[in-house]
Short mmCIF file of C-alpha atoms in Angstrom, two decimals:
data_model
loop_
_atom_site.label_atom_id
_atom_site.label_comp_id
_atom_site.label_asym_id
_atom_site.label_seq_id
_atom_site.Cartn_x
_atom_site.Cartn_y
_atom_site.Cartn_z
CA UNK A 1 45.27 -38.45 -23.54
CA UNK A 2 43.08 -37.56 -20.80
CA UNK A 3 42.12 -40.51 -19.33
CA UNK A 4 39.14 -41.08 -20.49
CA UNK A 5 39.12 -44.06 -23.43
CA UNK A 6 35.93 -44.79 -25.62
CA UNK A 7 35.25 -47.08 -27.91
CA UNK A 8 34.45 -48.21 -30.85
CA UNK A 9 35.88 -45.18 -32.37
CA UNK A 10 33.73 -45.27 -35.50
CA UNK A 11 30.81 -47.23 -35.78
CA UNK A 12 28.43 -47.85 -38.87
CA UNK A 13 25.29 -49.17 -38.06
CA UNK A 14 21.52 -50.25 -39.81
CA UNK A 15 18.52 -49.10 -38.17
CA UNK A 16 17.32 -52.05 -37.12
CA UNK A 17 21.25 -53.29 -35.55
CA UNK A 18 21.67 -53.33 -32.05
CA UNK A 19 25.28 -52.21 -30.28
CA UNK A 20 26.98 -50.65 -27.73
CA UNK A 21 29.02 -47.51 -26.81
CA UNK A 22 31.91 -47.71 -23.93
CA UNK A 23 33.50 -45.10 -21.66
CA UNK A 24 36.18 -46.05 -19.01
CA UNK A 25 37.56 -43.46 -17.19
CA UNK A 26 41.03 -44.15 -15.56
CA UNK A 27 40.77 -40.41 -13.00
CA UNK A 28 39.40 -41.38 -10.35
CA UNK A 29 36.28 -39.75 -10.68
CA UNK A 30 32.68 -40.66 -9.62
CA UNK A 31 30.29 -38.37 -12.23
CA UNK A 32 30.35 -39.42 -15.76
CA UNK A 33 27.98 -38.27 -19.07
CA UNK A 34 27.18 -39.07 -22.27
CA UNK A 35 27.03 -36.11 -24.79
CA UNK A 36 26.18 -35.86 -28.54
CA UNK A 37 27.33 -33.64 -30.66
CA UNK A 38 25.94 -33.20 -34.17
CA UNK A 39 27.31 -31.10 -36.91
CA UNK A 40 26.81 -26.99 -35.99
CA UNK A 41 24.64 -27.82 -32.81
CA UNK A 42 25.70 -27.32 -29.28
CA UNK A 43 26.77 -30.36 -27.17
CA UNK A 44 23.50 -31.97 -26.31
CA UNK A 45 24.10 -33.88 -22.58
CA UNK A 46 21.98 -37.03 -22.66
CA UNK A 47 22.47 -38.66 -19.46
CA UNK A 48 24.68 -38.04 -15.83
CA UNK A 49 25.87 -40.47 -13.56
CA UNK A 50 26.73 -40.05 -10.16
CA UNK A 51 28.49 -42.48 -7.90
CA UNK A 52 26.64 -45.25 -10.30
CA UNK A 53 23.07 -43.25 -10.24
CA UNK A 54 21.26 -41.72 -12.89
CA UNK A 55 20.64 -37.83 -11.55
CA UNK A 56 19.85 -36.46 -15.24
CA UNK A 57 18.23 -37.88 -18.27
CA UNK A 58 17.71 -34.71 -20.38
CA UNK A 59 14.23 -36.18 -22.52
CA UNK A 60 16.82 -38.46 -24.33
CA UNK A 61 14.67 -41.51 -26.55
CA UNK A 62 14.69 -44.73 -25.21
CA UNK A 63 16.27 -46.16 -28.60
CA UNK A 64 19.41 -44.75 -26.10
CA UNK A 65 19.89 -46.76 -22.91
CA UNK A 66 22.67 -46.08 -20.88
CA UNK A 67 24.22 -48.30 -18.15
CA UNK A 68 26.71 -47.67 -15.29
CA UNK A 69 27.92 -50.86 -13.73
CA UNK A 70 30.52 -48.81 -11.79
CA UNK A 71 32.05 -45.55 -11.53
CA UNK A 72 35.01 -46.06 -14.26
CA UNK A 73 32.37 -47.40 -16.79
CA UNK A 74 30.07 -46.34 -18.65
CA UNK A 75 27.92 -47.59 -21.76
CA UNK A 76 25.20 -46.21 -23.95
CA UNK A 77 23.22 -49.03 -25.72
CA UNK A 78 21.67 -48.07 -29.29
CA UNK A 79 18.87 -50.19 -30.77
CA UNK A 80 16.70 -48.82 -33.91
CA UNK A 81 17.89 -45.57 -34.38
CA UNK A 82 16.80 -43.29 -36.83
CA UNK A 83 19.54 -42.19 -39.39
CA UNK A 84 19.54 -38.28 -37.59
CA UNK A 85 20.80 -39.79 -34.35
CA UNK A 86 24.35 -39.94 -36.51
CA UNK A 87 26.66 -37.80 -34.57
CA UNK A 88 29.47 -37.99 -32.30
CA UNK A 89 28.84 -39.21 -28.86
CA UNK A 90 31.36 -38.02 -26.20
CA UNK A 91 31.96 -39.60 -22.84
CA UNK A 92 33.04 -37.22 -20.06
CA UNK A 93 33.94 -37.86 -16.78
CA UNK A 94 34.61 -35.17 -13.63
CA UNK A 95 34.64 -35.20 -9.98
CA UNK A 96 30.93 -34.93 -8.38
CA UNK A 97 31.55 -32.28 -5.33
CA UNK A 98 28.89 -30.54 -4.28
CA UNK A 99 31.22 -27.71 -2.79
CA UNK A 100 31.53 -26.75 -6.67
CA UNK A 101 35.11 -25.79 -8.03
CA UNK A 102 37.89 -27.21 -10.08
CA UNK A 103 37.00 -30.72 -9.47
CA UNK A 104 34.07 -30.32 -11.14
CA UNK A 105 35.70 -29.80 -14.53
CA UNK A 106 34.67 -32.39 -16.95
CA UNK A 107 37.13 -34.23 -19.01
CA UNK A 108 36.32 -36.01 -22.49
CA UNK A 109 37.00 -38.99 -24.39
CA UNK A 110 37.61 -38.78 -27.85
CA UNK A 111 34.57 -39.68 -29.04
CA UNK A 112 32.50 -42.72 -30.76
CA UNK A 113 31.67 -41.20 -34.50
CA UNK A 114 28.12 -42.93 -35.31
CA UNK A 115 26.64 -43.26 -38.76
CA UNK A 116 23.36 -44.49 -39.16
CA UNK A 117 22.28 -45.81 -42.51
CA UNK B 1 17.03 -16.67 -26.04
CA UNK B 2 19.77 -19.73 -26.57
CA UNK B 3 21.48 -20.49 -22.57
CA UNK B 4 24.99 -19.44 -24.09
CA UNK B 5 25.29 -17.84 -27.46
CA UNK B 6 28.74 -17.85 -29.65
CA UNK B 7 29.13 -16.10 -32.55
CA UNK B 8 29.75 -19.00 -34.64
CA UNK B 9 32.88 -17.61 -37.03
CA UNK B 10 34.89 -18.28 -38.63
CA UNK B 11 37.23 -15.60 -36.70
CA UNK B 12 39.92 -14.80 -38.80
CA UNK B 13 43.23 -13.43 -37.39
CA UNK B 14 46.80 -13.05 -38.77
CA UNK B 15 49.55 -14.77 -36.97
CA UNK B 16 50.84 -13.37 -33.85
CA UNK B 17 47.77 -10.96 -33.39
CA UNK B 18 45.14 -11.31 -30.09
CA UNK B 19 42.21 -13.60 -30.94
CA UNK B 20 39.23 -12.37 -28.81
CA UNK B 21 36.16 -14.98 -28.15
CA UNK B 22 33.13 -13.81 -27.02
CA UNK B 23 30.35 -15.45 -24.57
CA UNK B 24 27.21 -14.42 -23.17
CA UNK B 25 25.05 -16.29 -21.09
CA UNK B 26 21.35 -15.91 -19.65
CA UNK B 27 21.42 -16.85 -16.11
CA UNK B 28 22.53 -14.96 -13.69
CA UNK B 29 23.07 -17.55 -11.14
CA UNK B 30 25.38 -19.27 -13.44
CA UNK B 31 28.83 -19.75 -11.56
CA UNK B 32 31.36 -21.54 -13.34
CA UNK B 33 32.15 -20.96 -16.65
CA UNK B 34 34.71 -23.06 -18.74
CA UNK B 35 36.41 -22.61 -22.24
CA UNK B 36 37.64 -25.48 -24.41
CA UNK B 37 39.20 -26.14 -27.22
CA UNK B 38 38.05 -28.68 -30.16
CA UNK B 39 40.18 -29.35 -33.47
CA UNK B 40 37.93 -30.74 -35.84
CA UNK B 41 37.44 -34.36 -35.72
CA UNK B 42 38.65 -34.31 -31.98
CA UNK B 43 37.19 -33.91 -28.41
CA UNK B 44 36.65 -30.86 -26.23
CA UNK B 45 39.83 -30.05 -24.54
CA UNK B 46 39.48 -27.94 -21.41
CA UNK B 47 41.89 -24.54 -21.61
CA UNK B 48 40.59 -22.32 -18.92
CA UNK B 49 37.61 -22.02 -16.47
CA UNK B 50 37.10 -19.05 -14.27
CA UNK B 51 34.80 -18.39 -11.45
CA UNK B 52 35.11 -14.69 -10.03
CA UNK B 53 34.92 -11.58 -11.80
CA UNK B 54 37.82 -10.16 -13.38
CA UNK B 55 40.78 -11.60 -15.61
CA UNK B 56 42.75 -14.93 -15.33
CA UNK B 57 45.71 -15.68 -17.00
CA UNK B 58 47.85 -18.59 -18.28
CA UNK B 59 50.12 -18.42 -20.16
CA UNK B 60 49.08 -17.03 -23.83
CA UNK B 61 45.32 -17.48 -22.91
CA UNK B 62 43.30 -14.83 -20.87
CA UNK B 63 39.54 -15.56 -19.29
CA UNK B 64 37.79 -12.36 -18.72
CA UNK B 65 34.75 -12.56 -16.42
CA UNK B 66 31.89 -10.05 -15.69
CA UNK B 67 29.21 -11.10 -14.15
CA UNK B 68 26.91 -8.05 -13.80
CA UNK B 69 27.10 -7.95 -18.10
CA UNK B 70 26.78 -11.82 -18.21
CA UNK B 71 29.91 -11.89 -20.55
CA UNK B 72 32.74 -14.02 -20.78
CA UNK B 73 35.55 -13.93 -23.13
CA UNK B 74 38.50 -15.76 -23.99
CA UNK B 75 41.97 -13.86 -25.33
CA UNK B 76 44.51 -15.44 -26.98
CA UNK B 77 47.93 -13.97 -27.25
CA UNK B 78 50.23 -14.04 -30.24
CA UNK B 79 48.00 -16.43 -32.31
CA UNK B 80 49.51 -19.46 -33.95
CA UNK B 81 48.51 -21.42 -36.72
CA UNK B 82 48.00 -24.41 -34.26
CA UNK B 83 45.45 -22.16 -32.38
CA UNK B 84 42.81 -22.53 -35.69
CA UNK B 85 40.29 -24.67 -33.89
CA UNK B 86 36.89 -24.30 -32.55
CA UNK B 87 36.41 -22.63 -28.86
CA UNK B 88 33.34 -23.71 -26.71
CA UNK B 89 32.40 -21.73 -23.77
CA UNK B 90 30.10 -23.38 -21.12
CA UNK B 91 28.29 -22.54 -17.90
CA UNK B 92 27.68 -24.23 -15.21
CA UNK B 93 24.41 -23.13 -12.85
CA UNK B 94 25.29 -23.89 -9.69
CA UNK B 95 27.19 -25.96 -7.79
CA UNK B 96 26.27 -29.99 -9.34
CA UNK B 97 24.45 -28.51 -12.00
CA UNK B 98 24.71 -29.25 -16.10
CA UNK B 99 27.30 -27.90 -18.16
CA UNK B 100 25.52 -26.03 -20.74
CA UNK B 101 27.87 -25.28 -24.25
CA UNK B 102 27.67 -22.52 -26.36
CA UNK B 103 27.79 -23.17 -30.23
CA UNK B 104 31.23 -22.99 -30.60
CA UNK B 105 33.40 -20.41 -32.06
CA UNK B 106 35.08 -21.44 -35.05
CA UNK B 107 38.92 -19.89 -34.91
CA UNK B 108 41.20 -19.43 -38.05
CA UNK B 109 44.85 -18.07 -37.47
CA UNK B 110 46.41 -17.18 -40.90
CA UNK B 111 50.32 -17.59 -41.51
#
């Protein structure tokens, strides 16, 4: 466990279904992301937030709309995807320090596995 | 030129032999640099990060750094079965800045 929860675990979904992602981090920390990770790809980051704000939204689609109410939680809301947005999306959270160094270090949850049909 | 190239595997060592993962990266102003460790169907789990030039050890794992090459490996001693797993290297920029993973380097420790 590293502290950082997501669920649902799996999720099947229809293109035209509408649901969410959640993250909840339990470290303390004030920078969380949303990766995705498809099969033989690098992890793709999607979005950062720090202390609540959005500081990075790497040309993700808007089918994908994430939300940070606070710094614990996150969500990434899905709505018409396209069956090649199946992957697994990974919440990470870390320590945002601009001084750089070991609080930076990102840790994951284990992951929402998506199938779009 | 990919940010971070792996070679993607599968690396296949006997038991008990040194595993050696390889990382190169294209910026030179990249200053962190971070290996984890991902069994399949599981998360990234962070083993190691390193930030100045040279070797760092713990326990059976060793992060070698060198900057001017823009090389980064991992080393792991005495192999175990429970090592087989995939082995992501990523670099961080600067200080703030995105984590940016390699491919991943698939491991495979034979008994």
């Amino acid at each position: 466990e590293t502290g950082v929860t997501q669920t649902p675990r799996h999720l099947v979904m229809g293109m035209t279904n509408k649901k969410s992602l959640k993250c909840e981090q339990h470290l303390g920390h004030n920078a969380m992301y949303w990766y995705k990770q498809s099969a033989k790809k690098p992890l793709e980051l999607m979005f950062v937030y720090n202390f609540k704000e959005q500081t990075e939204n790497n040309s993700v689609p808007s089918r994908f709309s994430p939300e940070c109410p606070n710094s614990s939680h996150l969500f990434l809301h899905l709505h018409t995807l396209q069956p090649e947005d199946s992957a697994l999306y990974l919440c990470a959270s870390s320590h945002y320090v601009t001084a750089g160094g070991i609080q930076e270090t990102q840790y994951f949850g284990p992951g929402t596995r998506l199938l779009v049909l | 030129q990919k940010e971070v190239e792996q070679n993607s595997g599968p690396l296949s060592v006997p038991e008990g032999a040194i595993a050696s993962l390889n990382c190169t990266y294209s910026d030179r102003g990249s200053q962190s640099f971070f290996w984890y460790r991902q069994y399949s169907g599981k998360s990234p789990e962070l083993i190691m990060f390193i930030y100045s030039n040279g070797d760092k050890e713990d326990g059976r794992f060793t992060a070698q750094l060198n900057k001017a090459s823009q090389y980064v490996s991992l080393l792991i001693r005495d192999s175990q079965p429970s090592d087989s797993a995939t082995y992501l290297c990523a670099v961080k920029r600067r200080q703030g800045g995105k984590l940016i993973f390699g491919q991943g380097t698939e491991l495979s420790v034979k008994p």
